Amino acid sequence: MSFLDQIEKLQKRPARSRERILVSSVIIIMILIVAVWIQTTRQNFMNSPVKSAENPIKTLWNAASEGFKSAMDQLEF
């Protein structure tokens, strides 16, 4: 399916379902932005370079997954 087909399929859903998808998307994007911001701010305050390329990515992934779980719990799907 193309991207436009996905949009049309989404438009046919009930309003409540579209609102949930919107809220979920905004929460996920905000969690990612905040996690990246916190990670870069923490590095600036510590004044030490990151020793491993996996460490920030792992931290970002953990923060995002925890935030997503918390958001889904609050939405009560």
mmCIF file of N, CA and C in Angstrom:
data_model
loop_
_atom_site.group_PDB
_atom_site.id
_atom_site.type_symbol
_atom_site.label_atom_id
_atom_site.label_comp_id
_atom_site.label_asym_id
_atom_site.label_seq_id
_atom_site.Cartn_x
_atom_site.Cartn_y
_atom_site.Cartn_z
ATOM 1 N N MET A 1 0.832 -1.182 0.000
ATOM 2 C CA MET A 1 0.000 0.000 0.000
ATOM 3 C C MET A 1 0.875 1.243 0.000
ATOM 4 N N SER A 2 0.430 2.230 -0.725
ATOM 5 C CA SER A 2 1.182 3.477 -0.757
ATOM 6 C C SER A 2 0.811 4.357 0.433
ATOM 7 N N PHE A 3 1.556 5.394 0.586
ATOM 8 C CA PHE A 3 1.330 6.326 1.689
ATOM 9 C C PHE A 3 -0.047 6.984 1.568
ATOM 10 N N LEU A 4 -0.428 7.327 0.347
ATOM 11 C CA LEU A 4 -1.738 7.959 0.144
ATOM 12 C C LEU A 4 -2.880 6.998 0.467
ATOM 13 N N ASP A 5 -2.699 5.725 0.178
ATOM 14 C CA ASP A 5 -3.710 4.737 0.543
ATOM 15 C C ASP A 5 -3.865 4.651 2.055
ATOM 16 N N GLN A 6 -2.749 4.725 2.755
ATOM 17 C CA GLN A 6 -2.786 4.692 4.219
ATOM 18 C C GLN A 6 -3.531 5.915 4.772
ATOM 19 N N ILE A 7 -3.311 7.072 4.158
ATOM 20 C CA ILE A 7 -4.001 8.287 4.604
ATOM 21 C C ILE A 7 -5.499 8.161 4.371
ATOM 22 N N GLU A 8 -5.881 7.653 3.216
ATOM 23 C CA GLU A 8 -7.310 7.468 2.927
ATOM 24 C C GLU A 8 -7.940 6.481 3.907
ATOM 25 N N LYS A 9 -7.234 5.436 4.215
ATOM 26 C CA LYS A 9 -7.735 4.447 5.175
ATOM 27 C C LYS A 9 -7.916 5.080 6.549
ATOM 28 N N LEU A 10 -6.972 5.925 6.931
ATOM 29 C CA LEU A 10 -7.060 6.618 8.206
ATOM 30 C C LEU A 10 -8.229 7.600 8.233
ATOM 31 N N GLN A 11 -8.479 8.266 7.125
ATOM 32 C CA GLN A 11 -9.569 9.232 7.055
ATOM 33 C C GLN A 11 -10.939 8.568 7.187
ATOM 34 N N LYS A 12 -11.034 7.313 6.842
ATOM 35 C CA LYS A 12 -12.307 6.591 6.922
ATOM 36 C C LYS A 12 -12.609 6.083 8.322
ATOM 37 N N ARG A 13 -11.639 6.134 9.207
ATOM 38 C CA ARG A 13 -11.847 5.671 10.584
ATOM 39 C C ARG A 13 -12.734 6.655 11.345
ATOM 40 N N PRO A 14 -13.338 6.181 12.426
ATOM 41 C CA PRO A 14 -14.132 7.093 13.265
ATOM 42 C C PRO A 14 -13.260 8.179 13.898
ATOM 43 N N ALA A 15 -13.886 9.274 14.255
ATOM 44 C CA ALA A 15 -13.154 10.426 14.800
ATOM 45 C C ALA A 15 -12.391 10.053 16.070
ATOM 46 N N ARG A 16 -12.997 9.259 16.935
ATOM 47 C CA ARG A 16 -12.333 8.874 18.193
ATOM 48 C C ARG A 16 -11.035 8.104 17.922
ATOM 49 N N SER A 17 -11.056 7.233 16.954
ATOM 50 C CA SER A 17 -9.871 6.456 16.595
ATOM 51 C C SER A 17 -8.777 7.361 16.026
ATOM 52 N N ARG A 18 -9.161 8.312 15.192
ATOM 53 C CA ARG A 18 -8.174 9.246 14.628
ATOM 54 C C ARG A 18 -7.559 10.115 15.717
ATOM 55 N N GLU A 19 -8.373 10.504 16.695
ATOM 56 C CA GLU A 19 -7.855 11.308 17.798
ATOM 57 C C GLU A 19 -6.846 10.521 18.620
ATOM 58 N N ARG A 20 -7.114 9.261 18.860
ATOM 59 C CA ARG A 20 -6.165 8.425 19.609
ATOM 60 C C ARG A 20 -4.846 8.284 18.866
ATOM 61 N N ILE A 21 -4.937 8.085 17.555
ATOM 62 C CA ILE A 21 -3.727 7.962 16.743
ATOM 63 C C ILE A 21 -2.939 9.268 16.781
ATOM 64 N N LEU A 22 -3.630 10.392 16.704
ATOM 65 C CA LEU A 22 -2.978 11.695 16.760
ATOM 66 C C LEU A 22 -2.278 11.904 18.096
ATOM 67 N N VAL A 23 -2.987 11.638 19.177
ATOM 68 C CA VAL A 23 -2.411 11.823 20.510
ATOM 69 C C VAL A 23 -1.205 10.905 20.699
ATOM 70 N N SER A 24 -1.329 9.662 20.281
ATOM 71 C CA SER A 24 -0.217 8.715 20.406
ATOM 72 C C SER A 24 0.995 9.189 19.615
ATOM 73 N N SER A 25 0.767 9.654 18.399
ATOM 74 C CA SER A 25 1.864 10.127 17.555
ATOM 75 C C SER A 25 2.565 11.329 18.172
ATOM 76 N N VAL A 26 1.790 12.272 18.676
ATOM 77 C CA VAL A 26 2.374 13.471 19.289
ATOM 78 C C VAL A 26 3.176 13.101 20.524
ATOM 79 N N ILE A 27 2.640 12.198 21.343
ATOM 80 C CA ILE A 27 3.346 11.779 22.559
ATOM 81 C C ILE A 27 4.670 11.096 22.210
ATOM 82 N N ILE A 28 4.643 10.213 21.241
ATOM 83 C CA ILE A 28 5.860 9.493 20.844
ATOM 84 C C ILE A 28 6.915 10.465 20.322
ATOM 85 N N ILE A 29 6.509 11.394 19.475
ATOM 86 C CA ILE A 29 7.457 12.355 18.911
ATOM 87 C C ILE A 29 8.019 13.254 20.006
ATOM 88 N N MET A 30 7.171 13.700 20.921
ATOM 89 C CA MET A 30 7.651 14.543 22.017
ATOM 90 C C MET A 30 8.614 13.787 22.920
ATOM 91 N N ILE A 31 8.336 12.528 23.196
ATOM 92 C CA ILE A 31 9.238 11.728 24.027
ATOM 93 C C ILE A 31 10.602 11.619 23.364
ATOM 94 N N LEU A 32 10.608 11.388 22.059
ATOM 95 C CA LEU A 32 11.884 11.291 21.346
ATOM 96 C C LEU A 32 12.646 12.614 21.381
ATOM 97 N N ILE A 33 11.947 13.717 21.177
ATOM 98 C CA ILE A 33 12.599 15.029 21.200
ATOM 99 C C ILE A 33 13.159 15.332 22.586
ATOM 100 N N VAL A 34 12.376 15.089 23.614
ATOM 101 C CA VAL A 34 12.834 15.352 24.979
ATOM 102 C C VAL A 34 13.999 14.436 25.347
ATOM 103 N N ALA A 35 13.932 13.174 24.942
ATOM 104 C CA ALA A 35 15.013 12.239 25.258
ATOM 105 C C ALA A 35 16.323 12.682 24.603
ATOM 106 N N VAL A 36 16.258 13.101 23.348
ATOM 107 C CA VAL A 36 17.465 13.577 22.664
ATOM 108 C C VAL A 36 17.972 14.848 23.336
ATOM 109 N N TRP A 37 17.062 15.741 23.698
ATOM 110 C CA TRP A 37 17.459 16.984 24.359
ATOM 111 C C TRP A 37 18.130 16.708 25.701
ATOM 112 N N ILE A 38 17.556 15.821 26.481
ATOM 113 C CA ILE A 38 18.138 15.486 27.782
ATOM 114 C C ILE A 38 19.514 14.853 27.608
ATOM 115 N N GLN A 39 19.616 13.962 26.640
ATOM 116 C CA GLN A 39 20.895 13.286 26.412
ATOM 117 C C GLN A 39 21.973 14.280 26.006
ATOM 118 N N THR A 40 21.669 15.203 25.125
ATOM 119 C CA THR A 40 22.685 16.168 24.703
ATOM 120 C C THR A 40 23.004 17.160 25.811
ATOM 121 N N THR A 41 22.012 17.540 26.592
ATOM 122 C CA THR A 41 22.249 18.452 27.711
ATOM 123 C C THR A 41 23.111 17.784 28.770
ATOM 124 N N ARG A 42 22.842 16.540 29.052
ATOM 125 C CA ARG A 42 23.627 15.803 30.042
ATOM 126 C C ARG A 42 25.095 15.729 29.610
ATOM 127 N N GLN A 43 25.327 15.486 28.331
ATOM 128 C CA GLN A 43 26.701 15.413 27.843
ATOM 129 C C GLN A 43 27.402 16.764 27.979
ATOM 130 N N ASN A 44 26.680 17.854 27.735
ATOM 131 C CA ASN A 44 27.281 19.185 27.855
ATOM 132 C C ASN A 44 27.643 19.496 29.302
ATOM 133 N N PHE A 45 26.813 19.091 30.249
ATOM 134 C CA PHE A 45 27.094 19.369 31.650
ATOM 135 C C PHE A 45 28.216 18.494 32.197
ATOM 136 N N MET A 46 28.341 17.315 31.693
ATOM 137 C CA MET A 46 29.376 16.413 32.196
ATOM 138 C C MET A 46 30.752 16.778 31.650
ATOM 139 N N ASN A 47 30.805 17.502 30.542
ATOM 140 C CA ASN A 47 32.072 17.897 29.913
ATOM 141 C C ASN A 47 32.986 16.717 29.635
ATOM 142 N N SER A 48 32.417 15.610 29.325
ATOM 143 C CA SER A 48 33.227 14.463 28.960
ATOM 144 C C SER A 48 32.620 13.838 27.711
ATOM 145 N N PRO A 49 33.488 13.454 26.776
ATOM 146 C CA PRO A 49 32.967 12.840 25.558
ATOM 147 C C PRO A 49 32.372 11.462 25.843
ATOM 148 N N VAL A 50 31.454 11.076 25.011
ATOM 149 C CA VAL A 50 30.843 9.759 25.143
ATOM 150 C C VAL A 50 31.867 8.722 24.708
ATOM 151 N N LYS A 51 32.063 7.704 25.531
ATOM 152 C CA LYS A 51 33.093 6.706 25.260
ATOM 153 C C LYS A 51 32.634 5.651 24.267
ATOM 154 N N SER A 52 31.348 5.421 24.208
ATOM 155 C CA SER A 52 30.830 4.392 23.321
ATOM 156 C C SER A 52 29.661 4.951 22.527
ATOM 157 N N ALA A 53 29.598 4.615 21.240
ATOM 158 C CA ALA A 53 28.512 5.096 20.391
ATOM 159 C C ALA A 53 27.195 4.407 20.752
ATOM 160 N N GLU A 54 27.252 3.253 21.388
ATOM 161 C CA GLU A 54 26.028 2.530 21.730
ATOM 162 C C GLU A 54 25.361 3.100 22.978
ATOM 163 N N ASN A 55 26.114 3.680 23.879
ATOM 164 C CA ASN A 55 25.567 4.148 25.138
ATOM 165 C C ASN A 55 24.444 5.179 24.961
ATOM 166 N N PRO A 56 24.618 6.260 24.187
ATOM 167 C CA PRO A 56 23.523 7.221 24.036
ATOM 168 C C PRO A 56 22.327 6.636 23.296
ATOM 169 N N ILE A 57 22.588 5.780 22.341
ATOM 170 C CA ILE A 57 21.497 5.178 21.585
ATOM 171 C C ILE A 57 20.686 4.253 22.480
ATOM 172 N N LYS A 58 21.373 3.487 23.293
ATOM 173 C CA LYS A 58 20.684 2.585 24.228
ATOM 174 C C LYS A 58 19.876 3.379 25.245
ATOM 175 N N THR A 59 20.454 4.457 25.755
ATOM 176 C CA THR A 59 19.753 5.306 26.712
ATOM 177 C C THR A 59 18.526 5.939 26.071
ATOM 178 N N LEU A 60 18.676 6.423 24.853
ATOM 179 C CA LEU A 60 17.557 7.021 24.130
ATOM 180 C C LEU A 60 16.454 6.003 23.904
ATOM 181 N N TRP A 61 16.826 4.798 23.509
ATOM 182 C CA TRP A 61 15.838 3.747 23.267
ATOM 183 C C TRP A 61 15.085 3.388 24.549
ATOM 184 N N ASN A 62 15.805 3.250 25.646
ATOM 185 C CA ASN A 62 15.168 2.925 26.923
ATOM 186 C C ASN A 62 14.209 4.029 27.356
ATOM 187 N N ALA A 63 14.630 5.275 27.224
ATOM 188 C CA ALA A 63 13.775 6.401 27.613
ATOM 189 C C ALA A 63 12.528 6.453 26.742
ATOM 190 N N ALA A 64 12.692 6.230 25.444
ATOM 191 C CA ALA A 64 11.553 6.264 24.540
ATOM 192 C C ALA A 64 10.581 5.125 24.820
ATOM 193 N N SER A 65 11.094 3.939 25.077
ATOM 194 C CA SER A 65 10.203 2.798 25.323
ATOM 195 C C SER A 65 9.462 2.959 26.645
ATOM 196 N N GLU A 66 10.128 3.476 27.668
ATOM 197 C CA GLU A 66 9.455 3.714 28.942
ATOM 198 C C GLU A 66 8.377 4.787 28.801
ATOM 199 N N GLY A 67 8.693 5.838 28.074
ATOM 200 C CA GLY A 67 7.713 6.897 27.853
ATOM 201 C C GLY A 67 6.518 6.405 27.062
ATOM 202 N N PHE A 68 6.768 5.566 26.058
ATOM 203 C CA PHE A 68 5.680 5.018 25.253
ATOM 204 C C PHE A 68 4.776 4.132 26.106
ATOM 205 N N LYS A 69 5.375 3.301 26.940
ATOM 206 C CA LYS A 69 4.585 2.441 27.818
ATOM 207 C C LYS A 69 3.720 3.276 28.767
ATOM 208 N N SER A 70 4.310 4.332 29.296
ATOM 209 C CA SER A 70 3.570 5.206 30.198
ATOM 210 C C SER A 70 2.412 5.896 29.482
ATOM 211 N N ALA A 71 2.664 6.360 28.266
ATOM 212 C CA ALA A 71 1.619 7.027 27.491
ATOM 213 C C ALA A 71 0.480 6.074 27.165
ATOM 214 N N MET A 72 0.807 4.845 26.797
ATOM 215 C CA MET A 72 -0.227 3.872 26.460
ATOM 216 C C MET A 72 -1.044 3.506 27.683
ATOM 217 N N ASP A 73 -0.403 3.448 28.846
ATOM 218 C CA ASP A 73 -1.136 3.167 30.086
ATOM 219 C C ASP A 73 -2.139 4.275 30.388
ATOM 220 N N GLN A 74 -1.750 5.511 30.117
ATOM 221 C CA GLN A 74 -2.637 6.641 30.400
ATOM 222 C C GLN A 74 -3.794 6.712 29.416
ATOM 223 N N LEU A 75 -3.599 6.280 28.170
ATOM 224 C CA LEU A 75 -4.662 6.340 27.176
ATOM 225 C C LEU A 75 -5.698 5.231 27.347
ATOM 226 N N GLU A 76 -5.355 4.194 28.061
ATOM 227 C CA GLU A 76 -6.251 3.070 28.340
ATOM 228 C C GLU A 76 -6.850 2.464 27.063
ATOM 229 N N PHE A 77 -6.002 1.953 26.216
ATOM 230 C CA PHE A 77 -6.473 1.316 24.983
ATOM 231 C C PHE A 77 -7.208 0.065 25.276
#
